[in-house]
């Protein structure tokens, strides 16, 4: 089943705009943090089979750094920032002049710095959404994992598991000018949150 | 030999069986990779279980591979069709991690341990001995069951490689 058949083009556009506003503000925050231009791609809103979600960031076994937030409030959901290892190291070196040689290990200080970057980005993503929708949304404290993409993203899919084999998610890629730093925001609203988002924005329900 | 390198893939909320080569699933987080093996007929089966019980299902057509209580009977049925015997089956499993720790005692967040418990219950009901397990923790796993000898190979980013 195609997503626009379920939601309709208009609602799909509304969700894209949500991704645009949230990720746009987060990218701006990142750009200020690094004092470098950050570009972002047009957000994608898709109903993805579970199997394909991890493919968006390189496959189920791809080792990624995931900074995860549970979104609490009136429209709960899951928010992930996913970086690959190299870009995360670049990010740290730009921001804090930190550099490490070891492949998969990060010091406590680096983990803490990455979590804080995530915190700032999540804060700007969600506060812009909250402003736009007038729904209260706040992130939990960040949780950071360096692990297989399939294993971490799976966490956001559990609620959808009761209803089918695919999840509705809004993902936005962002990259720094010379493409050294790139990452992906995933917003996966809980299935019940969509009606609240649409109602808050005055989108008529069919 | 070509047959030796045959790897059957099992996706998320999916199950499959094979008689040759091996069978594998990738990126297990809170999901449980449950494997059954008949040492006599060398038939191996694997289910990538996502949720503990089909009672909570709100979907129209049930994906029986997704829930512990429906996936295990189906796996047994498929293996028996190929010549495996229930009385000979042995089980191994891995996964059921809790990727992120939360203070809020939301039951949904404890899904990993609940998947493990439910799988064990189902094995008990069918009288299948659980020979080995590598469950829990807070890290992802990729597992591969070798049909030659029923060895379960477990790989993870943080903990390296181990066989059970």
mmCIF file with all atom_site columns, N, CA, C and O in Angstrom, chain B residues 98-147:
data_model
loop_
_atom_site.group_PDB
_atom_site.id
_atom_site.type_symbol
_atom_site.label_atom_id
_atom_site.label_alt_id
_atom_site.label_comp_id
_atom_site.label_asym_id
_atom_site.label_entity_id
_atom_site.label_seq_id
_atom_site.pdbx_PDB_ins_code
_atom_site.Cartn_x
_atom_site.Cartn_y
_atom_site.Cartn_z
_atom_site.occupancy
_atom_site.B_iso_or_equiv
_atom_site.pdbx_formal_charge
_atom_site.auth_seq_id
_atom_site.auth_comp_id
_atom_site.auth_asym_id
_atom_site.auth_atom_id
_atom_site.pdbx_PDB_model_num
ATOM 1   N N  . UNK B 1 98  ? 18.690 -4.738  25.961 1.00 0.00 ? 98  UNK B N  1
ATOM 2   C CA . UNK B 1 98  ? 18.001 -3.489  26.245 1.00 0.00 ? 98  UNK B CA 1
ATOM 3   C C  . UNK B 1 98  ? 18.951 -2.398  25.791 1.00 0.00 ? 98  UNK B C  1
ATOM 4   O O  . UNK B 1 98  ? 19.896 -2.052  26.501 1.00 0.00 ? 98  UNK B O  1
ATOM 5   N N  . UNK B 1 99  ? 18.710 -1.910  24.562 1.00 0.00 ? 99  UNK B N  1
ATOM 6   C CA . UNK B 1 99  ? 19.681 -1.015  23.934 1.00 0.00 ? 99  UNK B CA 1
ATOM 7   C C  . UNK B 1 99  ? 19.836 0.294   24.694 1.00 0.00 ? 99  UNK B C  1
ATOM 8   O O  . UNK B 1 99  ? 20.911 0.856   24.752 1.00 0.00 ? 99  UNK B O  1
ATOM 9   N N  . UNK B 1 100 ? 18.748 0.799   25.225 1.00 0.00 ? 100 UNK B N  1
ATOM 10  C CA . UNK B 1 100 ? 18.812 2.062   25.953 1.00 0.00 ? 100 UNK B CA 1
ATOM 11  C C  . UNK B 1 100 ? 18.144 1.877   27.304 1.00 0.00 ? 100 UNK B C  1
ATOM 12  O O  . UNK B 1 100 ? 17.139 1.199   27.407 1.00 0.00 ? 100 UNK B O  1
ATOM 13  N N  . UNK B 1 101 ? 18.733 2.460   28.325 1.00 0.00 ? 101 UNK B N  1
ATOM 14  C CA . UNK B 1 101 ? 18.194 2.312   29.675 1.00 0.00 ? 101 UNK B CA 1
ATOM 15  C C  . UNK B 1 101 ? 17.300 3.498   30.003 1.00 0.00 ? 101 UNK B C  1
ATOM 16  O O  . UNK B 1 101 ? 17.651 4.635   29.713 1.00 0.00 ? 101 UNK B O  1
ATOM 17  N N  . UNK B 1 102 ? 16.140 3.205   30.570 1.00 0.00 ? 102 UNK B N  1
ATOM 18  C CA . UNK B 1 102 ? 15.241 4.290   30.923 1.00 0.00 ? 102 UNK B CA 1
ATOM 19  C C  . UNK B 1 102 ? 14.772 4.208   32.353 1.00 0.00 ? 102 UNK B C  1
ATOM 20  O O  . UNK B 1 102 ? 14.551 3.135   32.884 1.00 0.00 ? 102 UNK B O  1
ATOM 21  N N  . UNK B 1 103 ? 14.643 5.371   32.941 1.00 0.00 ? 103 UNK B N  1
ATOM 22  C CA . UNK B 1 103 ? 14.181 5.399   34.318 1.00 0.00 ? 103 UNK B CA 1
ATOM 23  C C  . UNK B 1 103 ? 12.667 5.182   34.374 1.00 0.00 ? 103 UNK B C  1
ATOM 24  O O  . UNK B 1 103 ? 12.154 4.543   35.276 1.00 0.00 ? 103 UNK B O  1
ATOM 25  N N  . UNK B 1 104 ? 11.961 5.713   33.377 1.00 0.00 ? 104 UNK B N  1
ATOM 26  C CA . UNK B 1 104 ? 10.517 5.518   33.369 1.00 0.00 ? 104 UNK B CA 1
ATOM 27  C C  . UNK B 1 104 ? 10.240 4.037   33.170 1.00 0.00 ? 104 UNK B C  1
ATOM 28  O O  . UNK B 1 104 ? 10.695 3.438   32.216 1.00 0.00 ? 104 UNK B O  1
ATOM 29  N N  . UNK B 1 105 ? 9.491  3.445   34.071 1.00 0.00 ? 105 UNK B N  1
ATOM 30  C CA . UNK B 1 105 ? 9.295  1.993   34.051 1.00 0.00 ? 105 UNK B CA 1
ATOM 31  C C  . UNK B 1 105 ? 8.335  1.516   32.980 1.00 0.00 ? 105 UNK B C  1
ATOM 32  O O  . UNK B 1 105 ? 7.546  0.602   33.207 1.00 0.00 ? 105 UNK B O  1
ATOM 33  N N  . UNK B 1 106 ? 8.392  2.141   31.807 1.00 0.00 ? 106 UNK B N  1
ATOM 34  C CA . UNK B 1 106 ? 7.503  1.741   30.719 1.00 0.00 ? 106 UNK B CA 1
ATOM 35  C C  . UNK B 1 106 ? 7.793  0.304   30.286 1.00 0.00 ? 106 UNK B C  1
ATOM 36  O O  . UNK B 1 106 ? 8.914  -0.048  29.955 1.00 0.00 ? 106 UNK B O  1
ATOM 37  N N  . UNK B 1 107 ? 6.757  -0.507  30.267 1.00 0.00 ? 107 UNK B N  1
ATOM 38  C CA . UNK B 1 107 ? 6.912  -1.913  29.943 1.00 0.00 ? 107 UNK B CA 1
ATOM 39  C C  . UNK B 1 107 ? 7.396  -2.121  28.507 1.00 0.00 ? 107 UNK B C  1
ATOM 40  O O  . UNK B 1 107 ? 8.106  -3.068  28.212 1.00 0.00 ? 107 UNK B O  1
ATOM 41  N N  . UNK B 1 108 ? 7.015  -1.197  27.620 1.00 0.00 ? 108 UNK B N  1
ATOM 42  C CA . UNK B 1 108 ? 7.417  -1.288  26.224 1.00 0.00 ? 108 UNK B CA 1
ATOM 43  C C  . UNK B 1 108 ? 8.940  -1.256  26.121 1.00 0.00 ? 108 UNK B C  1
ATOM 44  O O  . UNK B 1 108 ? 9.531  -1.844  25.239 1.00 0.00 ? 108 UNK B O  1
ATOM 45  N N  . UNK B 1 109 ? 9.571  -0.525  27.040 1.00 0.00 ? 109 UNK B N  1
ATOM 46  C CA . UNK B 1 109 ? 11.009 -0.350  26.997 1.00 0.00 ? 109 UNK B CA 1
ATOM 47  C C  . UNK B 1 109 ? 11.743 -1.599  27.492 1.00 0.00 ? 109 UNK B C  1
ATOM 48  O O  . UNK B 1 109 ? 12.928 -1.746  27.267 1.00 0.00 ? 109 UNK B O  1
ATOM 49  N N  . UNK B 1 110 ? 11.034 -2.470  28.187 1.00 0.00 ? 110 UNK B N  1
ATOM 50  C CA . UNK B 1 110 ? 11.655 -3.704  28.670 1.00 0.00 ? 110 UNK B CA 1
ATOM 51  C C  . UNK B 1 110 ? 11.430 -4.834  27.674 1.00 0.00 ? 110 UNK B C  1
ATOM 52  O O  . UNK B 1 110 ? 11.420 -5.996  28.040 1.00 0.00 ? 110 UNK B O  1
ATOM 53  N N  . UNK B 1 111 ? 11.249 -4.500  26.433 1.00 0.00 ? 111 UNK B N  1
ATOM 54  C CA . UNK B 1 111 ? 10.803 -5.487  25.455 1.00 0.00 ? 111 UNK B CA 1
ATOM 55  C C  . UNK B 1 111 ? 11.810 -6.628  25.278 1.00 0.00 ? 111 UNK B C  1
ATOM 56  O O  . UNK B 1 111 ? 11.415 -7.767  25.078 1.00 0.00 ? 111 UNK B O  1
ATOM 57  N N  . UNK B 1 112 ? 13.099 -6.320  25.376 1.00 0.00 ? 112 UNK B N  1
ATOM 58  C CA . UNK B 1 112 ? 14.122 -7.350  25.185 1.00 0.00 ? 112 UNK B CA 1
ATOM 59  C C  . UNK B 1 112 ? 13.961 -8.500  26.168 1.00 0.00 ? 112 UNK B C  1
ATOM 60  O O  . UNK B 1 112 ? 13.765 -9.658  25.767 1.00 0.00 ? 112 UNK B O  1
ATOM 61  N N  . UNK B 1 113 ? 14.041 -8.213  27.485 1.00 0.00 ? 113 UNK B N  1
ATOM 62  C CA . UNK B 1 113 ? 13.866 -9.277  28.468 1.00 0.00 ? 113 UNK B CA 1
ATOM 63  C C  . UNK B 1 113 ? 12.521 -10.002 28.332 1.00 0.00 ? 113 UNK B C  1
ATOM 64  O O  . UNK B 1 113 ? 12.450 -11.214 28.534 1.00 0.00 ? 113 UNK B O  1
ATOM 65  N N  . UNK B 1 114 ? 11.487 -9.270  27.965 1.00 0.00 ? 114 UNK B N  1
ATOM 66  C CA . UNK B 1 114 ? 10.180 -9.919  27.811 1.00 0.00 ? 114 UNK B CA 1
ATOM 67  C C  . UNK B 1 114 ? 10.171 -10.884 26.636 1.00 0.00 ? 114 UNK B C  1
ATOM 68  O O  . UNK B 1 114 ? 9.539  -11.943 26.682 1.00 0.00 ? 114 UNK B O  1
ATOM 69  N N  . UNK B 1 115 ? 10.864 -10.511 25.562 1.00 0.00 ? 115 UNK B N  1
ATOM 70  C CA . UNK B 1 115 ? 10.977 -11.428 24.419 1.00 0.00 ? 115 UNK B CA 1
ATOM 71  C C  . UNK B 1 115 ? 11.683 -12.712 24.833 1.00 0.00 ? 115 UNK B C  1
ATOM 72  O O  . UNK B 1 115 ? 11.275 -13.812 24.438 1.00 0.00 ? 115 UNK B O  1
ATOM 73  N N  . UNK B 1 116 ? 12.743 -12.569 25.619 1.00 0.00 ? 116 UNK B N  1
ATOM 74  C CA . UNK B 1 116 ? 13.516 -13.733 26.058 1.00 0.00 ? 116 UNK B CA 1
ATOM 75  C C  . UNK B 1 116 ? 12.633 -14.652 26.918 1.00 0.00 ? 116 UNK B C  1
ATOM 76  O O  . UNK B 1 116 ? 12.568 -15.868 26.690 1.00 0.00 ? 116 UNK B O  1
ATOM 77  N N  . UNK B 1 117 ? 11.920 -14.051 27.885 1.00 0.00 ? 117 UNK B N  1
ATOM 78  C CA . UNK B 1 117 ? 11.047 -14.845 28.762 1.00 0.00 ? 117 UNK B CA 1
ATOM 79  C C  . UNK B 1 117 ? 10.015 -15.612 27.954 1.00 0.00 ? 117 UNK B C  1
ATOM 80  O O  . UNK B 1 117 ? 9.777  -16.797 28.176 1.00 0.00 ? 117 UNK B O  1
ATOM 81  N N  . UNK B 1 118 ? 9.403  -14.912 27.012 1.00 0.00 ? 118 UNK B N  1
ATOM 82  C CA . UNK B 1 118 ? 8.346  -15.533 26.230 1.00 0.00 ? 118 UNK B CA 1
ATOM 83  C C  . UNK B 1 118 ? 8.875  -16.692 25.377 1.00 0.00 ? 118 UNK B C  1
ATOM 84  O O  . UNK B 1 118 ? 8.230  -17.732 25.255 1.00 0.00 ? 118 UNK B O  1
ATOM 85  N N  . UNK B 1 119 ? 10.068 -16.515 24.797 1.00 0.00 ? 119 UNK B N  1
ATOM 86  C CA . UNK B 1 119 ? 10.670 -17.581 23.993 1.00 0.00 ? 119 UNK B CA 1
ATOM 87  C C  . UNK B 1 119 ? 10.931 -18.804 24.871 1.00 0.00 ? 119 UNK B C  1
ATOM 88  O O  . UNK B 1 119 ? 10.684 -19.942 24.459 1.00 0.00 ? 119 UNK B O  1
ATOM 89  N N  . UNK B 1 120 ? 11.420 -18.574 26.080 1.00 0.00 ? 120 UNK B N  1
ATOM 90  C CA . UNK B 1 120 ? 11.719 -19.689 26.977 1.00 0.00 ? 120 UNK B CA 1
ATOM 91  C C  . UNK B 1 120 ? 10.445 -20.444 27.342 1.00 0.00 ? 120 UNK B C  1
ATOM 92  O O  . UNK B 1 120 ? 10.435 -21.674 27.406 1.00 0.00 ? 120 UNK B O  1
ATOM 93  N N  . UNK B 1 121 ? 9.388  -19.692 27.579 1.00 0.00 ? 121 UNK B N  1
ATOM 94  C CA . UNK B 1 121 ? 8.104  -20.328 27.890 1.00 0.00 ? 121 UNK B CA 1
ATOM 95  C C  . UNK B 1 121 ? 7.645  -21.230 26.759 1.00 0.00 ? 121 UNK B C  1
ATOM 96  O O  . UNK B 1 121 ? 7.207  -22.357 26.981 1.00 0.00 ? 121 UNK B O  1
ATOM 97  N N  . UNK B 1 122 ? 7.767  -20.723 25.544 1.00 0.00 ? 122 UNK B N  1
ATOM 98  C CA . UNK B 1 122 ? 7.320  -21.501 24.385 1.00 0.00 ? 122 UNK B CA 1
ATOM 99  C C  . UNK B 1 122 ? 8.155  -22.767 24.228 1.00 0.00 ? 122 UNK B C  1
ATOM 100 O O  . UNK B 1 122 ? 7.638  -23.822 23.865 1.00 0.00 ? 122 UNK B O  1
ATOM 101 N N  . UNK B 1 123 ? 9.457  -22.653 24.492 1.00 0.00 ? 123 UNK B N  1
ATOM 102 C CA . UNK B 1 123 ? 10.326 -23.833 24.387 1.00 0.00 ? 123 UNK B CA 1
ATOM 103 C C  . UNK B 1 123 ? 9.914  -24.871 25.429 1.00 0.00 ? 123 UNK B C  1
ATOM 104 O O  . UNK B 1 123 ? 9.879  -26.073 25.146 1.00 0.00 ? 123 UNK B O  1
ATOM 105 N N  . UNK B 1 124 ? 9.574  -24.388 26.622 1.00 0.00 ? 124 UNK B N  1
ATOM 106 C CA . UNK B 1 124 ? 9.155  -25.299 27.687 1.00 0.00 ? 124 UNK B CA 1
ATOM 107 C C  . UNK B 1 124 ? 7.875  -26.037 27.302 1.00 0.00 ? 124 UNK B C  1
ATOM 108 O O  . UNK B 1 124 ? 7.765  -27.246 27.476 1.00 0.00 ? 124 UNK B O  1
ATOM 109 N N  . UNK B 1 125 ? 6.938  -25.283 26.754 1.00 0.00 ? 125 UNK B N  1
ATOM 110 C CA . UNK B 1 125 ? 5.664  -25.888 26.350 1.00 0.00 ? 125 UNK B CA 1
ATOM 111 C C  . UNK B 1 125 ? 5.899  -27.023 25.358 1.00 0.00 ? 125 UNK B C  1
ATOM 112 O O  . UNK B 1 125 ? 5.251  -28.056 25.412 1.00 0.00 ? 125 UNK B O  1
ATOM 113 N N  . UNK B 1 126 ? 6.845  -26.831 24.440 1.00 0.00 ? 126 UNK B N  1
ATOM 114 C CA . UNK B 1 126 ? 7.112  -27.856 23.426 1.00 0.00 ? 126 UNK B CA 1
ATOM 115 C C  . UNK B 1 126 ? 8.206  -28.822 23.847 1.00 0.00 ? 126 UNK B C  1
ATOM 116 O O  . UNK B 1 126 ? 8.645  -29.637 23.038 1.00 0.00 ? 126 UNK B O  1
ATOM 117 N N  . UNK B 1 127 ? 8.654  -28.685 25.086 1.00 0.00 ? 127 UNK B N  1
ATOM 118 C CA . UNK B 1 127 ? 9.661  -29.607 25.609 1.00 0.00 ? 127 UNK B CA 1
ATOM 119 C C  . UNK B 1 127 ? 10.953 -29.614 24.815 1.00 0.00 ? 127 UNK B C  1
ATOM 120 O O  . UNK B 1 127 ? 11.550 -30.677 24.593 1.00 0.00 ? 127 UNK B O  1
ATOM 121 N N  . UNK B 1 128 ? 11.366 -28.440 24.361 1.00 0.00 ? 128 UNK B N  1
ATOM 122 C CA . UNK B 1 128 ? 12.625 -28.355 23.611 1.00 0.00 ? 128 UNK B CA 1
ATOM 123 C C  . UNK B 1 128 ? 13.696 -27.816 24.556 1.00 0.00 ? 128 UNK B C  1
ATOM 124 O O  . UNK B 1 128 ? 13.520 -26.756 25.131 1.00 0.00 ? 128 UNK B O  1
ATOM 125 N N  . UNK B 1 129 ? 14.787 -28.559 24.743 1.00 0.00 ? 129 UNK B N  1
ATOM 126 C CA . UNK B 1 129 ? 15.823 -28.068 25.660 1.00 0.00 ? 129 UNK B CA 1
ATOM 127 C C  . UNK B 1 129 ? 16.565 -26.852 25.082 1.00 0.00 ? 129 UNK B C  1
ATOM 128 O O  . UNK B 1 129 ? 16.895 -26.838 23.891 1.00 0.00 ? 129 UNK B O  1
ATOM 129 N N  . UNK B 1 130 ? 16.774 -25.874 25.953 1.00 0.00 ? 130 UNK B N  1
ATOM 130 C CA . UNK B 1 130 ? 17.553 -24.702 25.555 1.00 0.00 ? 130 UNK B CA 1
ATOM 131 C C  . UNK B 1 130 ? 19.008 -24.974 25.929 1.00 0.00 ? 130 UNK B C  1
ATOM 132 O O  . UNK B 1 130 ? 19.375 -24.964 27.090 1.00 0.00 ? 130 UNK B O  1
ATOM 133 N N  . UNK B 1 131 ? 19.813 -25.252 24.908 1.00 0.00 ? 131 UNK B N  1
ATOM 134 C CA . UNK B 1 131 ? 21.195 -25.665 25.166 1.00 0.00 ? 131 UNK B CA 1
ATOM 135 C C  . UNK B 1 131 ? 22.102 -24.511 25.553 1.00 0.00 ? 131 UNK B C  1
ATOM 136 O O  . UNK B 1 131 ? 23.007 -24.673 26.363 1.00 0.00 ? 131 UNK B O  1
ATOM 137 N N  . UNK B 1 132 ? 21.879 -23.390 24.920 1.00 0.00 ? 132 UNK B N  1
ATOM 138 C CA . UNK B 1 132 ? 22.766 -22.254 25.196 1.00 0.00 ? 132 UNK B CA 1
ATOM 139 C C  . UNK B 1 132 ? 22.052 -20.964 24.848 1.00 0.00 ? 132 UNK B C  1
ATOM 140 O O  . UNK B 1 132 ? 21.157 -20.944 23.999 1.00 0.00 ? 132 UNK B O  1
ATOM 141 N N  . UNK B 1 133 ? 22.428 -19.898 25.513 1.00 0.00 ? 133 UNK B N  1
ATOM 142 C CA . UNK B 1 133 ? 21.860 -18.601 25.177 1.00 0.00 ? 133 UNK B CA 1
ATOM 143 C C  . UNK B 1 133 ? 22.883 -17.497 25.440 1.00 0.00 ? 133 UNK B C  1
ATOM 144 O O  . UNK B 1 133 ? 23.774 -17.652 26.267 1.00 0.00 ? 133 UNK B O  1
ATOM 145 N N  . UNK B 1 134 ? 22.739 -16.428 24.694 1.00 0.00 ? 134 UNK B N  1
ATOM 146 C CA . UNK B 1 134 ? 23.542 -15.226 24.930 1.00 0.00 ? 134 UNK B CA 1
ATOM 147 C C  . UNK B 1 134 ? 22.563 -14.074 24.806 1.00 0.00 ? 134 UNK B C  1
ATOM 148 O O  . UNK B 1 134 ? 22.363 -13.521 23.743 1.00 0.00 ? 134 UNK B O  1
ATOM 149 N N  . UNK B 1 135 ? 21.904 -13.776 25.919 1.00 0.00 ? 135 UNK B N  1
ATOM 150 C CA . UNK B 1 135 ? 20.835 -12.779 25.862 1.00 0.00 ? 135 UNK B CA 1
ATOM 151 C C  . UNK B 1 135 ? 21.102 -11.654 26.847 1.00 0.00 ? 135 UNK B C  1
ATOM 152 O O  . UNK B 1 135 ? 21.948 -11.757 27.714 1.00 0.00 ? 135 UNK B O  1
ATOM 153 N N  . UNK B 1 136 ? 20.336 -10.603 26.689 1.00 0.00 ? 136 UNK B N  1
ATOM 154 C CA . UNK B 1 136 ? 20.437 -9.449  27.581 1.00 0.00 ? 136 UNK B CA 1
ATOM 155 C C  . UNK B 1 136 ? 21.567 -8.517  27.196 1.00 0.00 ? 136 UNK B C  1
ATOM 156 O O  . UNK B 1 136 ? 22.011 -8.509  26.040 1.00 0.00 ? 136 UNK B O  1
ATOM 157 N N  . UNK B 1 137 ? 22.022 -7.742  28.132 1.00 0.00 ? 137 UNK B N  1
ATOM 158 C CA . UNK B 1 137 ? 23.061 -6.763  27.845 1.00 0.00 ? 137 UNK B CA 1
ATOM 159 C C  . UNK B 1 137 ? 22.469 -5.546  27.146 1.00 0.00 ? 137 UNK B C  1
ATOM 160 O O  . UNK B 1 137 ? 21.248 -5.408  27.024 1.00 0.00 ? 137 UNK B O  1
ATOM 161 N N  . UNK B 1 138 ? 23.354 -4.703  26.644 1.00 0.00 ? 138 UNK B N  1
ATOM 162 C CA . UNK B 1 138 ? 22.852 -3.497  25.976 1.00 0.00 ? 138 UNK B CA 1
ATOM 163 C C  . UNK B 1 138 ? 23.509 -3.317  24.618 1.00 0.00 ? 138 UNK B C  1
ATOM 164 O O  . UNK B 1 138 ? 23.803 -2.224  24.195 1.00 0.00 ? 138 UNK B O  1
ATOM 165 N N  . UNK B 1 139 ? 23.749 -4.428  23.947 1.00 0.00 ? 139 UNK B N  1
ATOM 166 C CA . UNK B 1 139 ? 24.424 -4.325  22.648 1.00 0.00 ? 139 UNK B CA 1
ATOM 167 C C  . UNK B 1 139 ? 23.749 -5.215  21.599 1.00 0.00 ? 139 UNK B C  1
ATOM 168 O O  . UNK B 1 139 ? 23.059 -6.177  21.929 1.00 0.00 ? 139 UNK B O  1
ATOM 169 N N  . UNK B 1 140 ? 23.979 -4.844  20.334 1.00 0.00 ? 140 UNK B N  1
ATOM 170 C CA . UNK B 1 140 ? 23.367 -5.576  19.230 1.00 0.00 ? 140 UNK B CA 1
ATOM 171 C C  . UNK B 1 140 ? 24.176 -6.798  18.845 1.00 0.00 ? 140 UNK B C  1
ATOM 172 O O  . UNK B 1 140 ? 25.363 -6.886  19.133 1.00 0.00 ? 140 UNK B O  1
ATOM 173 N N  . UNK B 1 141 ? 23.506 -7.743  18.197 1.00 0.00 ? 141 UNK B N  1
ATOM 174 C CA . UNK B 1 141 ? 24.171 -8.982  17.816 1.00 0.00 ? 141 UNK B CA 1
ATOM 175 C C  . UNK B 1 141 ? 23.766 -9.414  16.404 1.00 0.00 ? 141 UNK B C  1
ATOM 176 O O  . UNK B 1 141 ? 22.638 -9.184  15.988 1.00 0.00 ? 141 UNK B O  1
ATOM 177 N N  . UNK B 1 142 ? 24.702 -10.072 15.724 1.00 0.00 ? 142 UNK B N  1
ATOM 178 C CA . UNK B 1 142 ? 24.397 -10.757 14.471 1.00 0.00 ? 142 UNK B CA 1
ATOM 179 C C  . UNK B 1 142 ? 24.688 -12.224 14.706 1.00 0.00 ? 142 UNK B C  1
ATOM 180 O O  . UNK B 1 142 ? 25.727 -12.570 15.268 1.00 0.00 ? 142 UNK B O  1
ATOM 181 N N  . UNK B 1 143 ? 23.757 -13.091 14.347 1.00 0.00 ? 143 UNK B N  1
ATOM 182 C CA . UNK B 1 143 ? 23.965 -14.508 14.648 1.00 0.00 ? 143 UNK B CA 1
ATOM 183 C C  . UNK B 1 143 ? 23.860 -15.378 13.392 1.00 0.00 ? 143 UNK B C  1
ATOM 184 O O  . UNK B 1 143 ? 23.166 -15.040 12.434 1.00 0.00 ? 143 UNK B O  1
ATOM 185 N N  . UNK B 1 144 ? 24.589 -16.501 13.425 1.00 0.00 ? 144 UNK B N  1
ATOM 186 C CA . UNK B 1 144 ? 24.575 -17.424 12.304 1.00 0.00 ? 144 UNK B CA 1
ATOM 187 C C  . UNK B 1 144 ? 24.636 -18.852 12.838 1.00 0.00 ? 144 UNK B C  1
ATOM 188 O O  . UNK B 1 144 ? 25.520 -19.201 13.620 1.00 0.00 ? 144 UNK B O  1
ATOM 189 N N  . UNK B 1 145 ? 23.677 -19.660 12.413 1.00 0.00 ? 145 UNK B N  1
ATOM 190 C CA . UNK B 1 145 ? 23.606 -21.062 12.848 1.00 0.00 ? 145 UNK B CA 1
ATOM 191 C C  . UNK B 1 145 ? 24.146 -21.954 11.734 1.00 0.00 ? 145 UNK B C  1
ATOM 192 O O  . UNK B 1 145 ? 23.694 -21.869 10.583 1.00 0.00 ? 145 UNK B O  1
ATOM 193 N N  . UNK B 1 146 ? 25.124 -22.786 12.088 1.00 0.00 ? 146 UNK B N  1
ATOM 194 C CA . UNK B 1 146 ? 25.738 -23.661 11.101 1.00 0.00 ? 146 UNK B CA 1
ATOM 195 C C  . UNK B 1 146 ? 25.036 -25.019 11.137 1.00 0.00 ? 146 UNK B C  1
ATOM 196 O O  . UNK B 1 146 ? 24.972 -25.660 12.186 1.00 0.00 ? 146 UNK B O  1
ATOM 197 N N  . UNK B 1 147 ? 24.535 -25.464 9.999  1.00 0.00 ? 147 UNK B N  1
ATOM 198 C CA . UNK B 1 147 ? 23.758 -26.700 9.959  1.00 0.00 ? 147 UNK B CA 1
ATOM 199 C C  . UNK B 1 147 ? 24.625 -27.958 10.075 1.00 0.00 ? 147 UNK B C  1
ATOM 200 O O  . UNK B 1 147 ? 24.124 -29.032 10.378 1.00 0.00 ? 147 UNK B O  1
#
